[in-house]
GROMACS .gro file of C-alpha atoms in nm:
model
  352
    1MET     CA    1   0.009   0.002  -0.018
    2GLY     CA    2   0.267   0.196  -0.009
    3GLU     CA    3   0.243   0.618   0.109
    4VAL     CA    4  -0.013   0.720   0.251
    5ASP     CA    5  -0.338   0.826   0.053
    6PRO     CA    6  -0.532   1.119   0.193
    7ALA     CA    7  -0.812   0.876   0.161
    8PHE     CA    8  -0.745   0.658   0.474
    9ILE     CA    9  -0.624   0.983   0.724
   10GLN     CA   10  -0.862   0.990   0.981
   11GLU     CA   11  -1.023   1.340   1.136
   12PRO     CA   12  -0.767   1.415   1.448
   13GLU     CA   13  -0.993   1.389   1.692
   14HIS     CA   14  -1.000   1.036   1.567
   15ARG     CA   15  -0.681   0.931   1.520
   16PRO     CA   16  -0.584   0.658   1.708
   17LYS     CA   17  -0.238   0.717   2.030
   18ILE     CA   18   0.051   0.545   1.982
   19SER     CA   19   0.078   0.459   2.352
   20TYR     CA   20  -0.241   0.280   2.466
   21ILE     CA   21  -0.486   0.133   2.762
   22GLU     CA   22  -0.386  -0.273   2.737
   23GLY     CA   23  -0.750  -0.391   2.873
   24LYS     CA   24  -0.747  -0.549   3.191
   25GLY     CA   25  -1.157  -0.539   3.190
   26VAL     CA   26  -1.278  -0.723   2.881
   27PRO     CA   27  -1.385  -1.016   3.075
   28LEU     CA   28  -1.216  -1.387   3.001
   29ILE     CA   29  -1.571  -1.613   2.976
   30ASP     CA   30  -1.483  -1.979   3.088
   31LEU     CA   31  -1.801  -2.231   2.866
   32SER     CA   32  -1.620  -2.547   2.966
   33PRO     CA   33  -1.929  -2.582   3.190
   34ILE     CA   34  -2.130  -2.630   2.845
   35LEU     CA   35  -1.871  -2.844   2.702
   36PRO     CA   36  -2.142  -3.190   2.643
   37SER     CA   37  -1.791  -3.393   2.793
   38ASN     CA   38  -1.830  -3.136   3.143
   39ASN     CA   39  -2.159  -3.234   3.404
   40VAL     CA   40  -2.174  -2.897   3.582
   41SER     CA   41  -2.374  -2.842   3.864
   42ALA     CA   42  -2.680  -2.553   3.854
   43ILE     CA   43  -2.481  -2.306   4.062
   44GLU     CA   44  -2.243  -2.319   3.819
   45PHE     CA   45  -2.391  -2.337   3.504
   46GLU     CA   46  -2.606  -1.991   3.632
   47GLY     CA   47  -2.294  -1.806   3.761
   48LEU     CA   48  -2.175  -1.856   3.396
   49VAL     CA   49  -2.494  -1.720   3.255
   50LYS     CA   50  -2.439  -1.431   3.538
   51GLU     CA   51  -2.108  -1.368   3.375
   52VAL     CA   52  -2.211  -1.346   2.977
   53GLY     CA   53  -2.469  -1.084   3.114
   54ASP     CA   54  -2.195  -0.917   3.299
   55ALA     CA   55  -1.997  -0.891   3.044
   56CYS     CA   56  -2.254  -0.825   2.727
   57LYS     CA   57  -2.425  -0.532   3.049
   58GLU     CA   58  -2.065  -0.335   3.157
   59TRP     CA   59  -1.825  -0.389   2.828
   60GLY     CA   60  -2.043  -0.565   2.553
   61PHE     CA   61  -1.743  -0.703   2.465
   62PHE     CA   62  -1.613  -1.068   2.648
   63GLN     CA   63  -1.303  -1.361   2.625
   64VAL     CA   64  -1.425  -1.743   2.578
   65ILE     CA   65  -1.173  -1.981   2.656
   66ASN     CA   66  -1.275  -2.372   2.583
   67HIS     CA   67  -1.562  -2.280   2.354
   68GLY     CA   68  -1.510  -2.614   2.153
   69VAL     CA   69  -1.431  -2.516   1.903
   70PRO     CA   70  -1.106  -2.717   1.826
   71LEU     CA   71  -0.756  -2.608   1.778
   72GLU     CA   72  -0.689  -2.756   1.424
   73LYS     CA   73  -0.992  -2.595   1.240
   74ARG     CA   74  -0.844  -2.192   1.336
   75GLU     CA   75  -0.443  -2.263   1.187
   76LYS     CA   76  -0.605  -2.463   0.914
   77ILE     CA   77  -0.809  -2.120   0.835
   78ASP     CA   78  -0.556  -1.889   0.912
   79GLY     CA   79  -0.294  -2.053   0.667
   80ALA     CA   80  -0.513  -2.003   0.422
   81SER     CA   81  -0.584  -1.686   0.444
   82ARG     CA   82  -0.223  -1.607   0.422
   83LYS     CA   83  -0.113  -1.793   0.100
   84PHE     CA   84  -0.432  -1.659  -0.010
   85PHE     CA   85  -0.351  -1.243   0.092
   86ALA     CA   86   0.001  -1.346  -0.014
   87GLN     CA   87  -0.113  -1.395  -0.387
   88SER     CA   88  -0.013  -1.053  -0.641
   89LEU     CA   89  -0.328  -0.811  -0.639
   90GLU     CA   90  -0.402  -0.900  -0.984
   91GLU     CA   91  -0.459  -1.259  -0.855
   92LYS     CA   92  -0.656  -1.122  -0.496
   93ARG     CA   93  -0.857  -0.893  -0.755
   94LYS     CA   94  -1.000  -1.230  -1.004
   95VAL     CA   95  -1.244  -1.268  -0.721
   96ARG     CA   96  -1.292  -0.905  -0.627
   97ARG     CA   97  -1.646  -0.831  -0.464
   98ASN     CA   98  -1.885  -0.588  -0.633
   99GLU     CA   99  -2.225  -0.406  -0.562
  100LYS     CA  100  -2.375  -0.708  -0.744
  101LYS     CA  101  -2.120  -0.966  -0.650
  102VAL     CA  102  -2.148  -0.961  -0.269
  103THR     CA  103  -1.837  -1.178  -0.116
  104GLY     CA  104  -1.519  -1.216  -0.216
  105TYR     CA  105  -1.168  -1.047  -0.243
  106TYR     CA  106  -1.208  -0.625  -0.196
  107ASP     CA  107  -0.958  -0.401  -0.070
  108THR     CA  108  -1.110   0.008  -0.051
  109GLU     CA  109  -1.424  -0.090   0.191
  110HIS     CA  110  -1.424   0.328   0.369
  111THR     CA  111  -1.558   0.307   0.724
  112LYS     CA  112  -1.717   0.614   0.819
  113ASN     CA  113  -1.606   0.711   0.542
  114VAL     CA  114  -1.225   0.702   0.585
  115ARG     CA  115  -1.087   0.372   0.384
  116ASP     CA  116  -1.017   0.143   0.566
  117TRP     CA  117  -0.619   0.018   0.589
  118LYS     CA  118  -0.650  -0.348   0.507
  119GLU     CA  119  -0.777  -0.588   0.276
  120VAL     CA  120  -1.062  -0.848   0.339
  121PHE     CA  121  -1.213  -1.190   0.142
  122ASP     CA  122  -1.559  -1.279   0.256
  123PHE     CA  123  -1.805  -1.583   0.236
  124ALA     CA  124  -2.142  -1.639   0.326
  125VAL     CA  125  -2.175  -1.932   0.608
  126GLU     CA  126  -2.503  -2.059   0.358
  127GLU     CA  127  -2.382  -2.130   0.040
  128PRO     CA  128  -2.615  -2.056  -0.170
  129THR     CA  129  -2.797  -1.752   0.026
  130ILE     CA  130  -3.092  -1.774  -0.049
  131VAL     CA  131  -3.288  -1.332   0.019
  132PRO     CA  132  -3.551  -1.153  -0.159
  133ALA     CA  133  -3.482  -0.975  -0.431
  134SER     CA  134  -3.647  -0.680  -0.352
  135HIS     CA  135  -3.724  -0.514  -0.030
  136GLU     CA  136  -4.082  -0.481  -0.165
  137PRO     CA  137  -4.325  -0.771   0.136
  138ASP     CA  138  -4.515  -0.864  -0.140
  139ASP     CA  139  -4.206  -0.966  -0.368
  140LYS     CA  140  -4.204  -1.275  -0.321
  141GLU     CA  141  -3.879  -1.316  -0.598
  142VAL     CA  142  -3.568  -1.464  -0.472
  143ILE     CA  143  -3.248  -1.438  -0.581
  144GLU     CA  144  -2.903  -1.642  -0.463
  145TRP     CA  145  -2.600  -1.475  -0.373
  146LYS     CA  146  -2.294  -1.737  -0.451
  147ASN     CA  147  -2.013  -1.796  -0.301
  148GLN     CA  148  -1.637  -1.636  -0.511
  149TRP     CA  149  -1.372  -1.887  -0.480
  150PRO     CA  150  -1.024  -1.790  -0.580
  151GLU     CA  151  -0.823  -2.085  -0.748
  152TYR     CA  152  -0.511  -2.097  -0.514
  153PRO     CA  153  -0.502  -2.211  -0.248
  154PRO     CA  154  -0.695  -2.525  -0.328
  155GLU     CA  155  -0.793  -2.567   0.015
  156LEU     CA  156  -0.928  -2.245   0.078
  157ARG     CA  157  -1.252  -2.312   0.022
  158GLU     CA  158  -1.369  -2.653   0.192
  159THR     CA  159  -1.123  -2.487   0.516
  160CYS     CA  160  -1.352  -2.163   0.492
  161GLN     CA  161  -1.696  -2.454   0.486
  162ASP     CA  162  -1.575  -2.587   0.793
  163TYR     CA  163  -1.495  -2.347   0.972
  164GLY     CA  164  -1.780  -2.182   0.900
  165GLN     CA  165  -2.010  -2.490   1.022
  166GLU     CA  166  -1.818  -2.427   1.358
  167MET     CA  167  -1.856  -2.081   1.442
  168VAL     CA  168  -2.246  -2.120   1.384
  169LYS     CA  169  -2.281  -2.399   1.694
  170LEU     CA  170  -2.137  -2.153   1.917
  171ALA     CA  171  -2.318  -1.898   1.805
  172TYR     CA  172  -2.646  -2.084   1.889
  173LYS     CA  173  -2.433  -2.201   2.223
  174LEU     CA  174  -2.314  -1.832   2.276
  175LEU     CA  175  -2.706  -1.690   2.175
  176GLU     CA  176  -2.875  -1.954   2.455
  177LEU     CA  177  -2.600  -1.733   2.713
  178ILE     CA  178  -2.759  -1.438   2.632
  179ALA     CA  179  -3.096  -1.551   2.590
  180LEU     CA  180  -3.094  -1.706   2.948
  181SER     CA  181  -2.953  -1.368   3.054
  182LEU     CA  182  -3.234  -1.193   2.970
  183ASP     CA  183  -3.469  -1.505   3.126
  184LEU     CA  184  -3.589  -1.590   2.873
  185PRO     CA  185  -3.601  -1.965   2.693
  186ALA     CA  186  -3.247  -2.045   2.630
  187ASP     CA  187  -3.372  -2.108   2.252
  188ARG     CA  188  -3.548  -1.785   2.215
  189PHE     CA  189  -3.322  -1.630   1.958
  190HIS     CA  190  -3.254  -1.976   1.763
  191GLY     CA  191  -3.551  -1.916   1.510
  192PHE     CA  192  -3.445  -1.579   1.383
  193PHE     CA  193  -3.169  -1.741   1.188
  194LYS     CA  194  -3.377  -1.990   0.983
  195ASP     CA  195  -3.209  -1.869   0.647
  196GLN     CA  196  -2.947  -1.685   0.770
  197THR     CA  197  -2.729  -1.426   0.585
  198SER     CA  198  -2.365  -1.434   0.882
  199PHE     CA  199  -2.106  -1.426   0.667
  200ILE     CA  200  -1.686  -1.474   0.743
  201ARG     CA  201  -1.482  -1.250   0.670
  202LEU     CA  202  -1.099  -1.327   0.618
  203ASN     CA  203  -0.897  -1.002   0.691
  204HIS     CA  204  -0.510  -0.899   0.604
  205TYR     CA  205  -0.376  -0.620   0.733
  206PRO     CA  206   0.001  -0.486   0.585
  207PRO     CA  207   0.251  -0.266   0.787
  208CYS     CA  208   0.128   0.085   0.757
  209PRO     CA  209   0.399   0.353   0.740
  210THR     CA  210   0.175   0.598   0.899
  211PRO     CA  211   0.011   0.434   1.189
  212GLU     CA  212  -0.052   0.756   1.395
  213LEU     CA  213  -0.306   0.878   1.122
  214ALA     CA  214  -0.510   0.559   0.978
  215LEU     CA  215  -0.717   0.279   1.093
  216GLY     CA  216  -0.730  -0.098   1.020
  217VAL     CA  217  -1.070  -0.025   1.086
  218GLY     CA  218  -1.219   0.314   1.184
  219ARG     CA  219  -1.487   0.312   1.480
  220HIS     CA  220  -1.767   0.177   1.449
  221LYS     CA  221  -2.071  -0.064   1.586
  222ASP     CA  222  -2.146  -0.416   1.478
  223ALA     CA  223  -2.483  -0.355   1.293
  224GLY     CA  224  -2.538  -0.807   1.307
  225ALA     CA  225  -2.691  -0.969   1.548
  226LEU     CA  226  -2.388  -1.136   1.767
  227THR     CA  227  -1.983  -1.095   1.608
  228ILE     CA  228  -1.739  -1.390   1.708
  229LEU     CA  229  -1.363  -1.252   1.587
  230ALA     CA  230  -1.025  -1.474   1.599
  231GLN     CA  231  -0.673  -1.279   1.556
  232ASP     CA  232  -0.403  -1.360   1.564
  233ASP     CA  233  -0.114  -1.246   1.899
  234VAL     CA  234  -0.022  -0.941   1.678
  235GLY     CA  235  -0.316  -0.773   1.813
  236GLY     CA  236  -0.448  -0.449   1.735
  237LEU     CA  237  -0.895  -0.452   1.833
  238GLU     CA  238  -1.013  -0.143   2.063
  239VAL     CA  239  -1.336  -0.126   2.237
  240LYS     CA  240  -1.438   0.270   2.415
  241GLN     CA  241  -1.470   0.165   2.800
  242LYS     CA  242  -1.874   0.245   2.880
  243THR     CA  243  -1.716   0.379   3.176
  244ASP     CA  244  -1.491   0.675   3.048
  245GLY     CA  245  -1.529   0.721   2.673
  246GLU     CA  246  -1.158   0.572   2.669
  247TRP     CA  247  -0.967   0.390   2.422
  248VAL     CA  248  -0.876  -0.017   2.590
  249ARG     CA  249  -0.701  -0.208   2.361
  250VAL     CA  250  -0.777  -0.607   2.364
  251LYS     CA  251  -0.455  -0.814   2.450
  252PRO     CA  252  -0.431  -1.164   2.291
  253THR     CA  253  -0.532  -1.495   2.467
  254PRO     CA  254  -0.455  -1.741   2.258
  255ASP     CA  255  -0.724  -1.960   2.094
  256ALA     CA  256  -0.978  -1.766   2.293
  257TYR     CA  257  -1.306  -1.558   2.052
  258ILE     CA  258  -1.335  -1.243   2.119
  259ILE     CA  259  -1.729  -1.172   2.145
  260ASN     CA  260  -1.940  -0.876   2.098
  261VAL     CA  261  -2.298  -0.764   2.116
  262GLY     CA  262  -2.430  -0.657   1.803
  263ASP     CA  263  -2.736  -0.378   1.712
  264ILE     CA  264  -2.937  -0.659   1.671
  265ILE     CA  265  -2.938  -0.788   2.006
  266GLN     CA  266  -2.945  -0.420   2.160
  267VAL     CA  267  -3.262  -0.378   1.949
  268TRP     CA  268  -3.395  -0.664   2.098
  269SER     CA  269  -3.329  -0.612   2.510
  270ASN     CA  270  -3.453  -0.291   2.422
  271ASP     CA  271  -3.114  -0.095   2.543
  272THR     CA  272  -3.058  -0.405   2.779
  273TYR     CA  273  -2.757  -0.485   2.622
  274GLU     CA  274  -2.554  -0.211   2.454
  275SER     CA  275  -2.339  -0.271   2.119
  276VAL     CA  276  -2.035  -0.091   2.172
  277GLU     CA  277  -1.764   0.116   1.915
  278HIS     CA  278  -1.446  -0.046   1.877
  279ARG     CA  279  -1.194   0.039   1.578
  280VAL     CA  280  -0.873  -0.127   1.493
  281ILE     CA  281  -0.549   0.035   1.512
  282VAL     CA  282  -0.231  -0.094   1.260
  283ASN     CA  283   0.123  -0.067   1.354
  284SER     CA  284   0.466   0.000   1.111
  285GLU     CA  285   0.658  -0.336   1.159
  286ARG     CA  286   0.393  -0.629   1.128
  287GLU     CA  287   0.150  -0.689   0.949
  288ARG     CA  288  -0.181  -0.903   1.132
  289PHE     CA  289  -0.493  -1.113   1.068
  290SER     CA  290  -0.827  -1.130   1.185
  291TYR     CA  291  -1.153  -1.403   1.132
  292PRO     CA  292  -1.412  -1.215   1.221
  293PHE     CA  293  -1.757  -1.453   1.171
  294PHE     CA  294  -2.105  -1.167   1.150
  295LEU     CA  295  -2.463  -1.389   1.245
  296LEU     CA  296  -2.678  -1.216   1.053
  297PRO     CA  297  -3.132  -1.319   1.024
  298PRO     CA  298  -3.211  -1.355   0.695
  299LEU     CA  299  -3.293  -0.971   0.516
  300SER     CA  300  -3.698  -0.965   0.577
  301THR     CA  301  -3.652  -1.002   0.980
  302MET     CA  302  -3.809  -0.724   1.141
  303VAL     CA  303  -3.589  -0.590   1.370
  304GLU     CA  304  -3.793  -0.495   1.708
  305PRO     CA  305  -3.797  -0.516   2.114
  306LEU     CA  306  -3.893  -0.855   2.188
  307GLU     CA  307  -4.251  -0.813   2.365
  308GLU     CA  308  -4.163  -0.980   2.693
  309LEU     CA  309  -3.921  -0.717   2.739
  310THR     CA  310  -4.138  -0.431   2.722
  311ASN     CA  311  -4.415  -0.354   2.994
  312GLU     CA  312  -4.609   0.022   3.059
  313LYS     CA  313  -4.308   0.063   3.302
  314ASN     CA  314  -4.056   0.004   3.066
  315PRO     CA  315  -4.192   0.044   2.706
  316ALA     CA  316  -4.016  -0.005   2.353
  317LYS     CA  317  -3.757   0.215   2.305
  318PHE     CA  318  -3.703   0.172   1.957
  319LYS     CA  319  -3.959   0.135   1.607
  320ALA     CA  320  -3.942  -0.141   1.438
  321TYR     CA  321  -3.696  -0.184   1.139
  322ASN     CA  322  -3.608  -0.407   0.822
  323TRP     CA  323  -3.283  -0.576   0.858
  324GLY     CA  324  -3.261  -0.619   0.518
  325GLU     CA  325  -3.275  -0.221   0.430
  326PHE     CA  326  -3.061  -0.097   0.724
  327ILE     CA  327  -2.770  -0.313   0.568
  328ASN     CA  328  -2.828  -0.203   0.191
  329ASN     CA  329  -2.759   0.179   0.388
  330ARG     CA  330  -2.524   0.066   0.576
  331SER     CA  331  -2.305  -0.131   0.264
  332ARG     CA  332  -2.350   0.113   0.040
  333SER     CA  333  -2.143   0.311   0.194
  334ASN     CA  334  -1.871   0.038   0.190
  335PHE     CA  335  -1.764   0.093  -0.208
  336GLN     CA  336  -1.842   0.445  -0.185
  337LYS     CA  337  -1.785   0.762  -0.002
  338GLN     CA  338  -2.096   0.926   0.128
  339LYS     CA  339  -2.229   1.271   0.203
  340VAL     CA  340  -2.389   1.235   0.537
  341GLU     CA  341  -2.296   0.899   0.795
  342ASN     CA  342  -2.494   0.557   0.699
  343LEU     CA  343  -2.795   0.464   0.875
  344GLN     CA  344  -2.753   0.422   1.285
  345ILE     CA  345  -2.969   0.202   1.490
  346SER     CA  346  -3.053   0.512   1.713
  347ASP     CA  347  -3.224   0.678   1.347
  348PHE     CA  348  -3.505   0.450   1.505
  349LYS     CA  349  -3.517   0.512   1.887
  350ILE     CA  350  -3.834   0.665   2.014
  351SER     CA  351  -3.818   0.959   2.197
  352GLU     CA  352  -3.905   0.938   2.549
   0.00000   0.00000   0.00000
């Protein structure tokens, strides 16, 4: 990426500090009580549910260990990803993403209208992903989103598909814990993810000559339900603390996943849990790789606070919105600079 194009340069108030606070605070949660091999007491299980609920409420982020995802699956996707990104730009662009082909390679993504210092490869977990042809409620026509797979490395497709299934399994376990922490039935959220539009992103952040001016990903909140992130040992994820607004670096923990609740869970929970701003810092010496899984419902989903979590004393804080229309508005700003900031759930907030 060479010299820094002005498109990458953040406004002064959003530039990263090169010295940083290391996050002791982002909770580390041991999921071994829910592994099939473990016989745990009700007290231990309730303790785990409370830990997850507290983390969602206080941070919006937490790390998990003993999560049941085989380490070899993570190592395989890391190896295949490194091989793919090591190719020439010409080779990578053979599977380039565009407004019609929604998955594949991309290297000019924008966040908050500033270009990100990264390149990505996206693939949908459900292949093909069936989506409505339009956002009109009476339109019954559907189209198929198909993944674009590169010729090299040849193992990438199978590796990604296997890893995707592991992410879906872990996501459902986490959704159950989150549901229970809200005093809902464990499977309360499951029905929302039939015909899901979830995807996985392979991220590559090359070394940046001016890490004090650019960001790997600018400050943002995740629009979906839940994000499960694997990161390498370089680190760079920063989370905005709810207590004081300071940016805190999340220290990489070997074989852990970083979980954050997205906007959809904030709305479903009627603001009990909050989707929190985060960003990615780059550095001048080492490249960084990360692999987020974004759990997303079908495009036809109407997102609104759950009935069980609203009443006269605690009325709905959001108007219902259509997930497909919302994400369509958001993704337009990935491809081109917009005159205004893209749609946020705060746009659907009901004024008190």
